[in-house]
Amino acid sequence: MARIGIFFYSRTGTGRTVAERLASVSGWPSYEIRDAAPRYGLSGDVRCIVDNLLKRSPAFHYDGPSLDDFDHVVLIAPVWLRALAAPMRSFLKTQGRFISAYSVICVMSGDGGFRAVDDMAAIIGSKPRSILLLKQYDVLAEECDASLCRFREQTLAADRPGGGDPLPLLPSID
Ligand SMILES: Cc1cc2nc3c(=O)[nH]c(=O)nc-3n(C[C@H](O)[C@H](O)[C@H](O)COP(=O)(O)O)c2cc1C
């Protein structure tokens, strides 16, 4: 059976909720990437904007297992300024080379999810096996379990023999 792990960054809790729900419906372990310097309040907002605008690689904390312990990695991160949130970008820059196969869930207010997925693919150097874009409103309203169950099935299918080719189209948009 494929070893699958969930790796998430969440500043305000949406991505964390998604990681917890996905862990609950799949049984996959989840691991958090945290800010080295917390991004509270207005100054935290400003740092998010500046880090993303300048494509900075901010420091992060991660004390989970190495990504090469997994056959398939599920990455969960927010969209900032129609791009991947800077802390996940930092994480992937240092750890992305250990990923053999991956899927993505992006959380956002409204748009920019595909560009965040493109950012991940550019750093990792390969396409994700499946993609789910979730709106914060739906996560907070607890209306994402059905999407997460479909995502789990897509992720498992991608690891079955013959299912491992990167998908040419983005298969799941919610
Ligand atoms: C600086 C900043 C920029 C953002 N830019 C976008 C954006 O371009 N598109 C979008 O849909 N949401 C955007 N958002 C909203 C977040 O993606 C959304 O609130 C997400 O659910 C946060 O996830 P988290 O609670 O796991 O941190 C932005 C949030 C911040 C703080």
PDB file of C-alpha atoms and ligand atoms in Angstrom:
ATOM      1  CA  MET A   1       0.000   0.000   0.000  1.00  0.00           C
ATOM      2  CA  ALA A   2       1.274   3.459  -0.928  1.00  0.00           C
ATOM      3  CA  ARG A   3       2.597   5.620   1.896  1.00  0.00           C
ATOM      4  CA  ILE A   4       0.684   8.913   1.671  1.00  0.00           C
ATOM      5  CA  GLY A   5       1.225  11.925   3.928  1.00  0.00           C
ATOM      6  CA  ILE A   6      -0.443  15.331   4.241  1.00  0.00           C
ATOM      7  CA  PHE A   7       1.789  18.418   4.570  1.00  0.00           C
ATOM      8  CA  PHE A   8       0.130  21.739   5.220  1.00  0.00           C
ATOM      9  CA  TYR A   9       0.802  25.390   5.912  1.00  0.00           C
ATOM     10  CA  SER A  10      -2.009  27.496   7.341  1.00  0.00           C
ATOM     11  CA  ARG A  11      -1.840  31.014   8.695  1.00  0.00           C
ATOM     12  CA  THR A  12      -5.429  31.490   9.836  1.00  0.00           C
ATOM     13  CA  GLY A  13      -6.712  27.935  10.169  1.00  0.00           C
ATOM     14  CA  THR A  14      -8.513  27.164   6.893  1.00  0.00           C
ATOM     15  CA  GLY A  15      -5.789  24.901   5.540  1.00  0.00           C
ATOM     16  CA  ARG A  16      -5.428  23.302   8.969  1.00  0.00           C
ATOM     17  CA  THR A  17      -9.137  22.463   9.022  1.00  0.00           C
ATOM     18  CA  VAL A  18      -8.835  20.921   5.562  1.00  0.00           C
ATOM     19  CA  ALA A  19      -5.795  18.884   6.651  1.00  0.00           C
ATOM     20  CA  GLU A  20      -7.662  17.617   9.715  1.00  0.00           C
ATOM     21  CA  ARG A  21     -10.774  16.706   7.692  1.00  0.00           C
ATOM     22  CA  LEU A  22      -8.705  14.951   5.022  1.00  0.00           C
ATOM     23  CA  ALA A  23      -6.719  13.070   7.681  1.00  0.00           C
ATOM     24  CA  SER A  24      -9.993  12.035   9.251  1.00  0.00           C
ATOM     25  CA  VAL A  25     -11.565  10.703   6.027  1.00  0.00           C
ATOM     26  CA  SER A  26      -8.361   9.077   4.736  1.00  0.00           C
ATOM     27  CA  GLY A  27      -6.383   7.964   7.778  1.00  0.00           C
ATOM     28  CA  TRP A  28      -3.251   9.602   6.288  1.00  0.00           C
ATOM     29  CA  PRO A  29      -0.912  11.295   8.767  1.00  0.00           C
ATOM     30  CA  SER A  30      -0.620  15.078   8.615  1.00  0.00           C
ATOM     31  CA  TYR A  31       2.346  17.362   9.340  1.00  0.00           C
ATOM     32  CA  GLU A  32       2.444  21.117   9.707  1.00  0.00           C
ATOM     33  CA  ILE A  33       4.845  23.678   8.281  1.00  0.00           C
ATOM     34  CA  ARG A  34       4.846  26.699  10.616  1.00  0.00           C
ATOM     35  CA  ASP A  35       6.094  30.252  10.371  1.00  0.00           C
ATOM     36  CA  ALA A  36       9.364  30.851  12.190  1.00  0.00           C
ATOM     37  CA  ALA A  37       8.022  34.323  13.032  1.00  0.00           C
ATOM     38  CA  PRO A  38       4.216  34.301  13.570  1.00  0.00           C
ATOM     39  CA  ARG A  39       2.160  36.491  11.229  1.00  0.00           C
ATOM     40  CA  TYR A  40      -0.336  38.028  13.623  1.00  0.00           C
ATOM     41  CA  GLY A  41      -2.514  41.033  12.888  1.00  0.00           C
ATOM     42  CA  LEU A  42      -1.875  43.854  10.486  1.00  0.00           C
ATOM     43  CA  SER A  43       1.913  43.540  10.577  1.00  0.00           C
ATOM     44  CA  GLY A  44       1.455  39.855   9.746  1.00  0.00           C
ATOM     45  CA  ASP A  45      -0.736  40.799   6.783  1.00  0.00           C
ATOM     46  CA  VAL A  46       1.909  43.209   5.557  1.00  0.00           C
ATOM     47  CA  ARG A  47       4.623  40.546   5.818  1.00  0.00           C
ATOM     48  CA  CYS A  48       2.461  38.133   3.795  1.00  0.00           C
ATOM     49  CA  ILE A  49       2.093  40.756   1.067  1.00  0.00           C
ATOM     50  CA  VAL A  50       5.749  41.776   1.022  1.00  0.00           C
ATOM     51  CA  ASP A  51       7.023  38.182   1.138  1.00  0.00           C
ATOM     52  CA  ASN A  52       4.847  37.225  -1.809  1.00  0.00           C
ATOM     53  CA  LEU A  53       5.411  40.373  -3.838  1.00  0.00           C
ATOM     54  CA  LEU A  54       9.182  40.102  -3.483  1.00  0.00           C
ATOM     55  CA  LYS A  55       9.123  36.285  -3.841  1.00  0.00           C
ATOM     56  CA  ARG A  56      10.981  35.995  -0.558  1.00  0.00           C
ATOM     57  CA  SER A  57      11.671  32.638   1.075  1.00  0.00           C
ATOM     58  CA  PRO A  58      10.751  33.229   4.737  1.00  0.00           C
ATOM     59  CA  ALA A  59      12.076  30.957   7.478  1.00  0.00           C
ATOM     60  CA  PHE A  60       9.788  28.139   8.589  1.00  0.00           C
ATOM     61  CA  HIS A  61       9.643  25.381  11.215  1.00  0.00           C
ATOM     62  CA  TYR A  62       9.091  21.808  10.194  1.00  0.00           C
ATOM     63  CA  ASP A  63       9.904  18.843  12.408  1.00  0.00           C
ATOM     64  CA  GLY A  64       8.072  16.034  10.606  1.00  0.00           C
ATOM     65  CA  PRO A  65       9.482  13.120   8.603  1.00  0.00           C
ATOM     66  CA  SER A  66      11.416  13.516   5.372  1.00  0.00           C
ATOM     67  CA  LEU A  67       9.257  13.686   2.263  1.00  0.00           C
ATOM     68  CA  ASP A  68      11.128  10.797   0.704  1.00  0.00           C
ATOM     69  CA  ASP A  69       9.560   8.552   3.348  1.00  0.00           C
ATOM     70  CA  PHE A  70       6.339   8.867   1.292  1.00  0.00           C
ATOM     71  CA  ASP A  71       5.222   7.538  -2.090  1.00  0.00           C
ATOM     72  CA  HIS A  72       2.707  10.348  -2.441  1.00  0.00           C
ATOM     73  CA  VAL A  73       2.586  13.716  -0.722  1.00  0.00           C
ATOM     74  CA  VAL A  74      -0.555  15.857  -0.367  1.00  0.00           C
ATOM     75  CA  LEU A  75       0.327  19.569  -0.117  1.00  0.00           C
ATOM     76  CA  ILE A  76      -2.177  22.017   1.385  1.00  0.00           C
ATOM     77  CA  ALA A  77      -1.548  25.775   1.287  1.00  0.00           C
ATOM     78  CA  PRO A  78      -3.340  29.114   0.932  1.00  0.00           C
ATOM     79  CA  VAL A  79      -3.295  31.443  -2.045  1.00  0.00           C
ATOM     80  CA  TRP A  80      -1.698  34.838  -1.381  1.00  0.00           C
ATOM     81  CA  LEU A  81      -1.863  37.525  -4.077  1.00  0.00           C
ATOM     82  CA  ARG A  82      -2.898  34.966  -6.695  1.00  0.00           C
ATOM     83  CA  ALA A  83       0.230  32.925  -5.945  1.00  0.00           C
ATOM     84  CA  LEU A  84       1.457  30.239  -3.560  1.00  0.00           C
ATOM     85  CA  ALA A  85       1.824  31.433   0.053  1.00  0.00           C
ATOM     86  CA  ALA A  86       5.483  32.198   0.683  1.00  0.00           C
ATOM     87  CA  PRO A  87       6.067  29.760   3.594  1.00  0.00           C
ATOM     88  CA  MET A  88       4.983  26.766   1.490  1.00  0.00           C
ATOM     89  CA  ARG A  89       7.221  28.046  -1.301  1.00  0.00           C
ATOM     90  CA  SER A  90      10.154  28.112   1.163  1.00  0.00           C
ATOM     91  CA  PHE A  91       9.342  24.595   2.319  1.00  0.00           C
ATOM     92  CA  LEU A  92       9.178  23.228  -1.228  1.00  0.00           C
ATOM     93  CA  LYS A  93      12.406  24.956  -2.222  1.00  0.00           C
ATOM     94  CA  THR A  94      14.261  22.991   0.431  1.00  0.00           C
ATOM     95  CA  GLN A  95      12.202  19.771   0.509  1.00  0.00           C
ATOM     96  CA  GLY A  96      10.559  19.585  -2.934  1.00  0.00           C
ATOM     97  CA  ARG A  97      13.353  17.512  -4.436  1.00  0.00           C
ATOM     98  CA  PHE A  98      12.398  14.644  -2.105  1.00  0.00           C
ATOM     99  CA  ILE A  99       8.867  14.415  -3.550  1.00  0.00           C
ATOM    100  CA  SER A 100       8.209  11.524  -5.921  1.00  0.00           C
ATOM    101  CA  ALA A 101       4.485  12.133  -6.524  1.00  0.00           C
ATOM    102  CA  TYR A 102       2.140  14.737  -5.150  1.00  0.00           C
ATOM    103  CA  SER A 103      -1.353  16.193  -5.131  1.00  0.00           C
ATOM    104  CA  VAL A 104      -2.456  19.684  -4.145  1.00  0.00           C
ATOM    105  CA  ILE A 105      -5.241  21.363  -2.218  1.00  0.00           C
ATOM    106  CA  CYS A 106      -5.259  25.171  -2.294  1.00  0.00           C
ATOM    107  CA  VAL A 107      -7.510  27.209  -0.017  1.00  0.00           C
ATOM    108  CA  MET A 108      -8.505  30.743  -0.982  1.00  0.00           C
ATOM    109  CA  SER A 109     -11.161  33.425  -0.787  1.00  0.00           C
ATOM    110  CA  GLY A 110     -11.988  33.364  -4.457  1.00  0.00           C
ATOM    111  CA  ASP A 111      -9.333  32.998  -7.115  1.00  0.00           C
ATOM    112  CA  GLY A 112      -5.688  32.459  -7.951  1.00  0.00           C
ATOM    113  CA  GLY A 113      -5.603  28.767  -7.059  1.00  0.00           C
ATOM    114  CA  PHE A 114      -4.327  27.593 -10.424  1.00  0.00           C
ATOM    115  CA  ARG A 115      -1.444  30.028 -10.288  1.00  0.00           C
ATOM    116  CA  ALA A 116      -0.530  28.722  -6.837  1.00  0.00           C
ATOM    117  CA  VAL A 117      -0.577  25.182  -8.239  1.00  0.00           C
ATOM    118  CA  ASP A 118       1.670  26.343 -11.096  1.00  0.00           C
ATOM    119  CA  ASP A 119       4.076  27.781  -8.516  1.00  0.00           C
ATOM    120  CA  MET A 120       4.288  24.405  -6.799  1.00  0.00           C
ATOM    121  CA  ALA A 121       4.798  22.548 -10.076  1.00  0.00           C
ATOM    122  CA  ALA A 122       7.582  24.937 -11.083  1.00  0.00           C
ATOM    123  CA  ILE A 123       9.469  24.368  -7.822  1.00  0.00           C
ATOM    124  CA  ILE A 124       8.938  20.604  -7.666  1.00  0.00           C
ATOM    125  CA  GLY A 125       9.552  20.115 -11.379  1.00  0.00           C
ATOM    126  CA  SER A 126       6.552  17.901 -12.101  1.00  0.00           C
ATOM    127  CA  LYS A 127       2.767  18.153 -12.343  1.00  0.00           C
ATOM    128  CA  PRO A 128       0.464  17.175  -9.479  1.00  0.00           C
ATOM    129  CA  ARG A 129      -1.565  13.987  -9.792  1.00  0.00           C
ATOM    130  CA  SER A 130      -4.751  15.655  -8.572  1.00  0.00           C
ATOM    131  CA  ILE A 131      -5.849  19.136  -7.620  1.00  0.00           C
ATOM    132  CA  LEU A 132      -8.589  20.523  -5.425  1.00  0.00           C
ATOM    133  CA  LEU A 133      -9.303  24.230  -5.010  1.00  0.00           C
ATOM    134  CA  LEU A 134     -11.422  25.049  -1.970  1.00  0.00           C
ATOM    135  CA  LYS A 135     -12.994  28.322  -1.008  1.00  0.00           C
ATOM    136  CA  GLN A 136     -12.548  29.413   2.587  1.00  0.00           C
ATOM    137  CA  TYR A 137     -16.283  30.002   2.917  1.00  0.00           C
ATOM    138  CA  ASP A 138     -17.060  26.371   2.045  1.00  0.00           C
ATOM    139  CA  VAL A 139     -14.431  25.069   4.457  1.00  0.00           C
ATOM    140  CA  LEU A 140     -15.770  27.213   7.304  1.00  0.00           C
ATOM    141  CA  ALA A 141     -19.337  26.138   6.471  1.00  0.00           C
ATOM    142  CA  GLU A 142     -18.132  22.499   6.747  1.00  0.00           C
ATOM    143  CA  GLU A 143     -19.169  21.875   3.160  1.00  0.00           C
ATOM    144  CA  CYS A 144     -15.985  20.303   1.855  1.00  0.00           C
ATOM    145  CA  ASP A 145     -16.181  16.690   3.066  1.00  0.00           C
ATOM    146  CA  ALA A 146     -17.688  15.386  -0.191  1.00  0.00           C
ATOM    147  CA  SER A 147     -14.927  17.137  -2.177  1.00  0.00           C
ATOM    148  CA  LEU A 148     -12.291  15.702   0.138  1.00  0.00           C
ATOM    149  CA  CYS A 149     -13.685  12.190  -0.275  1.00  0.00           C
ATOM    150  CA  ARG A 150     -13.497  12.570  -4.075  1.00  0.00           C
ATOM    151  CA  PHE A 151      -9.966  13.940  -3.727  1.00  0.00           C
ATOM    152  CA  ARG A 152      -8.986  10.938  -1.592  1.00  0.00           C
ATOM    153  CA  GLU A 153     -10.307   8.574  -4.280  1.00  0.00           C
ATOM    154  CA  GLN A 154      -8.445  10.466  -7.037  1.00  0.00           C
ATOM    155  CA  THR A 155      -5.243  10.372  -5.023  1.00  0.00           C
ATOM    156  CA  LEU A 156      -5.550   6.641  -4.378  1.00  0.00           C
ATOM    157  CA  ALA A 157      -6.407   5.998  -8.046  1.00  0.00           C
ATOM    158  CA  ALA A 158      -3.293   7.902  -9.130  1.00  0.00           C
ATOM    159  CA  ASP A 159      -1.157   5.466  -7.135  1.00  0.00           C
ATOM    160  CA  ARG A 160      -2.691   2.342  -8.645  1.00  0.00           C
ATOM    161  CA  PRO A 161      -0.813   0.638 -11.508  1.00  0.00           C
ATOM    162  CA  GLY A 162      -1.462   2.595 -14.707  1.00  0.00           C
ATOM    163  CA  GLY A 163      -2.752   5.586 -12.783  1.00  0.00           C
ATOM    164  CA  GLY A 164       0.580   7.228 -12.194  1.00  0.00           C
ATOM    165  CA  ASP A 165       0.920   9.445 -15.267  1.00  0.00           C
ATOM    166  CA  PRO A 166       0.590  13.135 -14.472  1.00  0.00           C
ATOM    167  CA  LEU A 167      -2.868  14.320 -15.467  1.00  0.00           C
ATOM    168  CA  PRO A 168      -2.908  16.666 -18.456  1.00  0.00           C
ATOM    169  CA  LEU A 169      -5.954  18.537 -17.179  1.00  0.00           C
ATOM    170  CA  LEU A 170      -6.836  19.789 -13.773  1.00  0.00           C
ATOM    171  CA  PRO A 171      -9.389  17.226 -12.670  1.00  0.00           C
ATOM    172  CA  SER A 172     -11.144  18.713  -9.712  1.00  0.00           C
ATOM    173  CA  ILE A 173     -12.271  22.289  -9.174  1.00  0.00           C
ATOM    174  CA  ASP A 174     -14.634  23.179  -6.352  1.00  0.00           C
TER     175      ASP A 174
HETATM  176  C1  LIG B   1      -1.823  38.557   1.955  1.00  0.00           C
HETATM  177  C2  LIG B   1      -2.978  37.726   1.511  1.00  0.00           C
HETATM  178  C3  LIG B   1      -3.272  37.639   0.161  1.00  0.00           C
HETATM  179  C4  LIG B   1      -4.355  36.875  -0.272  1.00  0.00           C
HETATM  180  N1  LIG B   1      -4.588  36.770  -1.627  1.00  0.00           N
HETATM  181  C5  LIG B   1      -5.615  35.991  -2.065  1.00  0.00           C
HETATM  182  C6  LIG B   1      -5.847  35.831  -3.467  1.00  0.00           C
HETATM  183  O1  LIG B   1      -5.133  36.336  -4.329  1.00  0.00           O
HETATM  184  N2  LIG B   1      -6.913  35.083  -3.855  1.00  0.00           N
HETATM  185  C7  LIG B   1      -7.750  34.492  -2.947  1.00  0.00           C
HETATM  186  O2  LIG B   1      -8.688  33.841  -3.369  1.00  0.00           O
HETATM  187  N3  LIG B   1      -7.521  34.609  -1.611  1.00  0.00           N
HETATM  188  C8  LIG B   1      -6.480  35.329  -1.152  1.00  0.00           C
HETATM  189  N4  LIG B   1      -6.231  35.450   0.188  1.00  0.00           N
HETATM  190  C9  LIG B   1      -7.121  34.764   1.124  1.00  0.00           C
HETATM  191  C10 LIG B   1      -6.569  33.428   1.610  1.00  0.00           C
HETATM  192  O3  LIG B   1      -6.122  32.617   0.541  1.00  0.00           O
HETATM  193  C11 LIG B   1      -7.668  32.675   2.358  1.00  0.00           C
HETATM  194  O4  LIG B   1      -8.099  33.459   3.442  1.00  0.00           O
HETATM  195  C12 LIG B   1      -7.211  31.310   2.833  1.00  0.00           C
HETATM  196  O5  LIG B   1      -8.347  30.561   3.179  1.00  0.00           O
HETATM  197  C13 LIG B   1      -6.301  31.415   4.042  1.00  0.00           C
HETATM  198  O6  LIG B   1      -5.886  30.132   4.427  1.00  0.00           O
HETATM  199  P1  LIG B   1      -5.387  29.830   5.908  1.00  0.00           P
HETATM  200  O7  LIG B   1      -6.544  30.162   6.823  1.00  0.00           O
HETATM  201  O8  LIG B   1      -5.082  28.353   5.918  1.00  0.00           O
HETATM  202  O9  LIG B   1      -4.201  30.662   6.194  1.00  0.00           O
HETATM  203  C14 LIG B   1      -5.165  36.179   0.654  1.00  0.00           C
HETATM  204  C15 LIG B   1      -4.859  36.273   2.018  1.00  0.00           C
HETATM  205  C16 LIG B   1      -3.772  37.032   2.443  1.00  0.00           C
HETATM  206  C17 LIG B   1      -3.452  37.091   3.911  1.00  0.00           C
END
